[in-house]
């Protein structure tokens, strides 16, 4: 692949790092999650470099099917997680009796992350 074909391939990894660092307030939990998440995302480069085999050239059907399966699984997991966060925010609003938005809560009150009563997911 040329440099032009590789542009943007690391964007999901960076976006995921930013997302969970915005949602996990506790610094200890963030560092643990980051120390696992970044190497795992980088490890997926090993998977992708090994599924494109010369014997499958020029169409690379097995590799493209594998890539599509991983993409579809990631998409489905993202939609399920997003729906869960929306429902959890609504549940938290009902429990507290106030409709809070992520912007309404000072960060210093969110040290415990999701365990804090005022916590709302950022999506």
PDB file of C-alpha atoms in Angstrom:
ATOM      1  CA  UNK A   1       0.000   0.000   0.000  1.00  0.00           C
ATOM      2  CA  UNK A   2       1.125   3.504  -0.655  1.00  0.00           C
ATOM      3  CA  UNK A   3       1.143   6.314   1.876  1.00  0.00           C
ATOM      4  CA  UNK A   4      -2.048   7.724   0.333  1.00  0.00           C
ATOM      5  CA  UNK A   5      -3.877   4.431   0.881  1.00  0.00           C
ATOM      6  CA  UNK A   6      -2.860   4.299   4.559  1.00  0.00           C
ATOM      7  CA  UNK A   7      -4.044   7.768   5.547  1.00  0.00           C
ATOM      8  CA  UNK A   8      -6.668   7.728   8.241  1.00  0.00           C
ATOM      9  CA  UNK A   9      -6.293   4.050   9.114  1.00  0.00           C
ATOM     10  CA  UNK A  10      -5.307   4.856  12.705  1.00  0.00           C
ATOM     11  CA  UNK A  11      -8.154   7.317  13.320  1.00  0.00           C
ATOM     12  CA  UNK A  12     -10.472   4.843  15.128  1.00  0.00           C
ATOM     13  CA  UNK A  13      -7.744   4.018  17.637  1.00  0.00           C
ATOM     14  CA  UNK A  14      -7.161   7.683  18.457  1.00  0.00           C
ATOM     15  CA  UNK A  15     -10.889   8.414  18.656  1.00  0.00           C
ATOM     16  CA  UNK A  16     -11.410   5.502  21.036  1.00  0.00           C
ATOM     17  CA  UNK A  17      -8.589   6.723  23.292  1.00  0.00           C
ATOM     18  CA  UNK A  18     -10.074  10.210  23.419  1.00  0.00           C
ATOM     19  CA  UNK A  19     -13.581   8.873  24.062  1.00  0.00           C
ATOM     20  CA  UNK A  20     -12.732   6.687  27.027  1.00  0.00           C
ATOM     21  CA  UNK A  21     -10.397   9.286  28.500  1.00  0.00           C
ATOM     22  CA  UNK A  22     -13.321  11.743  28.415  1.00  0.00           C
ATOM     23  CA  UNK A  23     -15.637   9.243  30.109  1.00  0.00           C
ATOM     24  CA  UNK A  24     -13.367   7.825  32.804  1.00  0.00           C
ATOM     25  CA  UNK A  25     -12.709  10.489  35.422  1.00  0.00           C
ATOM     26  CA  UNK A  26     -10.490   8.465  37.746  1.00  0.00           C
ATOM     27  CA  UNK A  27      -6.866   8.873  36.652  1.00  0.00           C
ATOM     28  CA  UNK A  28      -5.845   5.418  37.862  1.00  0.00           C
ATOM     29  CA  UNK A  29      -8.561   3.735  35.825  1.00  0.00           C
ATOM     30  CA  UNK A  30      -7.705   5.846  32.784  1.00  0.00           C
ATOM     31  CA  UNK A  31      -4.040   4.877  32.882  1.00  0.00           C
ATOM     32  CA  UNK A  32      -4.886   1.175  33.201  1.00  0.00           C
ATOM     33  CA  UNK A  33      -7.395   1.334  30.361  1.00  0.00           C
ATOM     34  CA  UNK A  34      -4.977   3.271  28.156  1.00  0.00           C
ATOM     35  CA  UNK A  35      -2.125   0.867  28.902  1.00  0.00           C
ATOM     36  CA  UNK A  36      -4.265  -2.014  27.640  1.00  0.00           C
ATOM     37  CA  UNK A  37      -6.207  -0.255  24.882  1.00  0.00           C
ATOM     38  CA  UNK A  38      -3.338   1.296  22.928  1.00  0.00           C
ATOM     39  CA  UNK A  39      -1.215  -1.888  22.654  1.00  0.00           C
ATOM     40  CA  UNK A  40      -4.301  -3.927  21.779  1.00  0.00           C
ATOM     41  CA  UNK A  41      -5.185  -1.502  18.988  1.00  0.00           C
ATOM     42  CA  UNK A  42      -1.608  -1.667  17.719  1.00  0.00           C
ATOM     43  CA  UNK A  43      -1.695  -5.459  17.874  1.00  0.00           C
ATOM     44  CA  UNK A  44      -4.580  -5.456  15.412  1.00  0.00           C
ATOM     45  CA  UNK A  45      -2.088  -4.194  12.818  1.00  0.00           C
ATOM     46  CA  UNK A  46      -0.380  -7.582  13.109  1.00  0.00           C
ATOM     47  CA  UNK A  47      -3.680  -9.326  12.381  1.00  0.00           C
ATOM     48  CA  UNK A  48      -4.403  -7.187   9.336  1.00  0.00           C
ATOM     49  CA  UNK A  49      -0.908  -7.601   7.921  1.00  0.00           C
ATOM     50  CA  UNK A  50      -1.185 -11.401   8.143  1.00  0.00           C
ATOM     51  CA  UNK A  51      -4.615 -11.921   6.595  1.00  0.00           C
ATOM     52  CA  UNK A  52      -3.618 -10.503   3.198  1.00  0.00           C
ATOM     53  CA  UNK A  53      -1.762 -13.461   1.718  1.00  0.00           C
ATOM     54  CA  UNK A  54      -0.177 -13.755  -1.722  1.00  0.00           C
ATOM     55  CA  UNK A  55      -2.130 -16.959  -2.497  1.00  0.00           C
ATOM     56  CA  UNK A  56      -5.386 -14.936  -2.347  1.00  0.00           C
ATOM     57  CA  UNK A  57      -4.201 -12.295  -4.849  1.00  0.00           C
ATOM     58  CA  UNK A  58      -5.532 -10.350  -6.695  1.00  0.00           C
ATOM     59  CA  UNK A  59      -8.984 -10.222  -5.071  1.00  0.00           C
ATOM     60  CA  UNK A  60      -8.053 -11.139  -1.454  1.00  0.00           C
ATOM     61  CA  UNK A  61     -11.589 -12.338  -0.724  1.00  0.00           C
ATOM     62  CA  UNK A  62     -10.795 -14.070   2.626  1.00  0.00           C
ATOM     63  CA  UNK A  63      -8.918 -11.006   3.888  1.00  0.00           C
ATOM     64  CA  UNK A  64     -11.633  -8.597   2.804  1.00  0.00           C
ATOM     65  CA  UNK A  65     -14.308 -10.817   4.380  1.00  0.00           C
ATOM     66  CA  UNK A  66     -12.339 -10.912   7.630  1.00  0.00           C
ATOM     67  CA  UNK A  67     -11.905  -7.135   7.557  1.00  0.00           C
ATOM     68  CA  UNK A  68     -15.624  -6.657   6.866  1.00  0.00           C
ATOM     69  CA  UNK A  69     -16.527  -9.017   9.737  1.00  0.00           C
ATOM     70  CA  UNK A  70     -14.321  -7.078  12.167  1.00  0.00           C
ATOM     71  CA  UNK A  71     -15.784  -3.794  10.903  1.00  0.00           C
ATOM     72  CA  UNK A  72     -19.364  -5.000  11.226  1.00  0.00           C
ATOM     73  CA  UNK A  73     -18.700  -6.364  14.716  1.00  0.00           C
ATOM     74  CA  UNK A  74     -17.138  -3.059  15.758  1.00  0.00           C
ATOM     75  CA  UNK A  75     -20.084  -1.139  14.321  1.00  0.00           C
ATOM     76  CA  UNK A  76     -22.590  -3.337  16.133  1.00  0.00           C
ATOM     77  CA  UNK A  77     -20.718  -3.071  19.441  1.00  0.00           C
ATOM     78  CA  UNK A  78     -20.546   0.717  19.044  1.00  0.00           C
ATOM     79  CA  UNK A  79     -24.298   0.963  18.441  1.00  0.00           C
ATOM     80  CA  UNK A  80     -25.092  -1.306  21.403  1.00  0.00           C
ATOM     81  CA  UNK A  81     -22.759   0.637  23.707  1.00  0.00           C
ATOM     82  CA  UNK A  82     -24.200   3.968  22.529  1.00  0.00           C
ATOM     83  CA  UNK A  83     -27.763   2.762  23.129  1.00  0.00           C
ATOM     84  CA  UNK A  84     -26.783   1.498  26.587  1.00  0.00           C
ATOM     85  CA  UNK A  85     -25.188   4.869  27.479  1.00  0.00           C
ATOM     86  CA  UNK A  86     -28.324   6.751  26.386  1.00  0.00           C
ATOM     87  CA  UNK A  87     -30.539   4.424  28.433  1.00  0.00           C
ATOM     88  CA  UNK A  88     -28.188   4.634  31.424  1.00  0.00           C
ATOM     89  CA  UNK A  89     -28.247   8.449  31.287  1.00  0.00           C
ATOM     90  CA  UNK A  90     -32.060   8.364  31.223  1.00  0.00           C
ATOM     91  CA  UNK A  91     -32.098   5.924  34.148  1.00  0.00           C
ATOM     92  CA  UNK A  92     -29.746   8.183  36.114  1.00  0.00           C
ATOM     93  CA  UNK A  93     -31.964  11.208  35.350  1.00  0.00           C
ATOM     94  CA  UNK A  94     -35.059   9.354  36.616  1.00  0.00           C
ATOM     95  CA  UNK A  95     -33.224   8.231  39.741  1.00  0.00           C
ATOM     96  CA  UNK A  96     -32.040  11.752  40.628  1.00  0.00           C
ATOM     97  CA  UNK A  97     -35.224  13.482  39.485  1.00  0.00           C
ATOM     98  CA  UNK A  98     -33.249  16.006  37.421  1.00  0.00           C
ATOM     99  CA  UNK A  99     -32.328  16.028  33.764  1.00  0.00           C
ATOM    100  CA  UNK A 100     -28.574  16.562  33.817  1.00  0.00           C
ATOM    101  CA  UNK A 101     -26.258  16.922  30.867  1.00  0.00           C
ATOM    102  CA  UNK A 102     -22.548  16.114  30.877  1.00  0.00           C
ATOM    103  CA  UNK A 103     -21.845  19.882  30.714  1.00  0.00           C
ATOM    104  CA  UNK A 104     -23.890  20.547  33.867  1.00  0.00           C
ATOM    105  CA  UNK A 105     -21.569  18.726  36.253  1.00  0.00           C
ATOM    106  CA  UNK A 106     -18.220  20.086  37.470  1.00  0.00           C
ATOM    107  CA  UNK A 107     -15.414  17.612  36.823  1.00  0.00           C
ATOM    108  CA  UNK A 108     -14.194  17.648  40.421  1.00  0.00           C
ATOM    109  CA  UNK A 109     -17.437  15.933  41.509  1.00  0.00           C
ATOM    110  CA  UNK A 110     -16.840  13.059  39.092  1.00  0.00           C
ATOM    111  CA  UNK A 111     -13.766  11.518  40.700  1.00  0.00           C
ATOM    112  CA  UNK A 112     -15.580   8.189  41.123  1.00  0.00           C
ATOM    113  CA  UNK A 113     -16.643   8.079  37.469  1.00  0.00           C
ATOM    114  CA  UNK A 114     -19.813   6.059  36.831  1.00  0.00           C
ATOM    115  CA  UNK A 115     -20.177   5.403  40.572  1.00  0.00           C
ATOM    116  CA  UNK A 116     -20.908   9.119  41.135  1.00  0.00           C
ATOM    117  CA  UNK A 117     -24.596  10.007  41.272  1.00  0.00           C
ATOM    118  CA  UNK A 118     -24.098  13.053  38.998  1.00  0.00           C
ATOM    119  CA  UNK A 119     -22.127  11.120  36.355  1.00  0.00           C
ATOM    120  CA  UNK A 120     -23.504  11.157  32.824  1.00  0.00           C
ATOM    121  CA  UNK A 121     -22.020   9.421  29.794  1.00  0.00           C
ATOM    122  CA  UNK A 122     -20.493  11.617  27.110  1.00  0.00           C
ATOM    123  CA  UNK A 123     -21.426  10.457  23.603  1.00  0.00           C
TER     124      UNK A 123
END
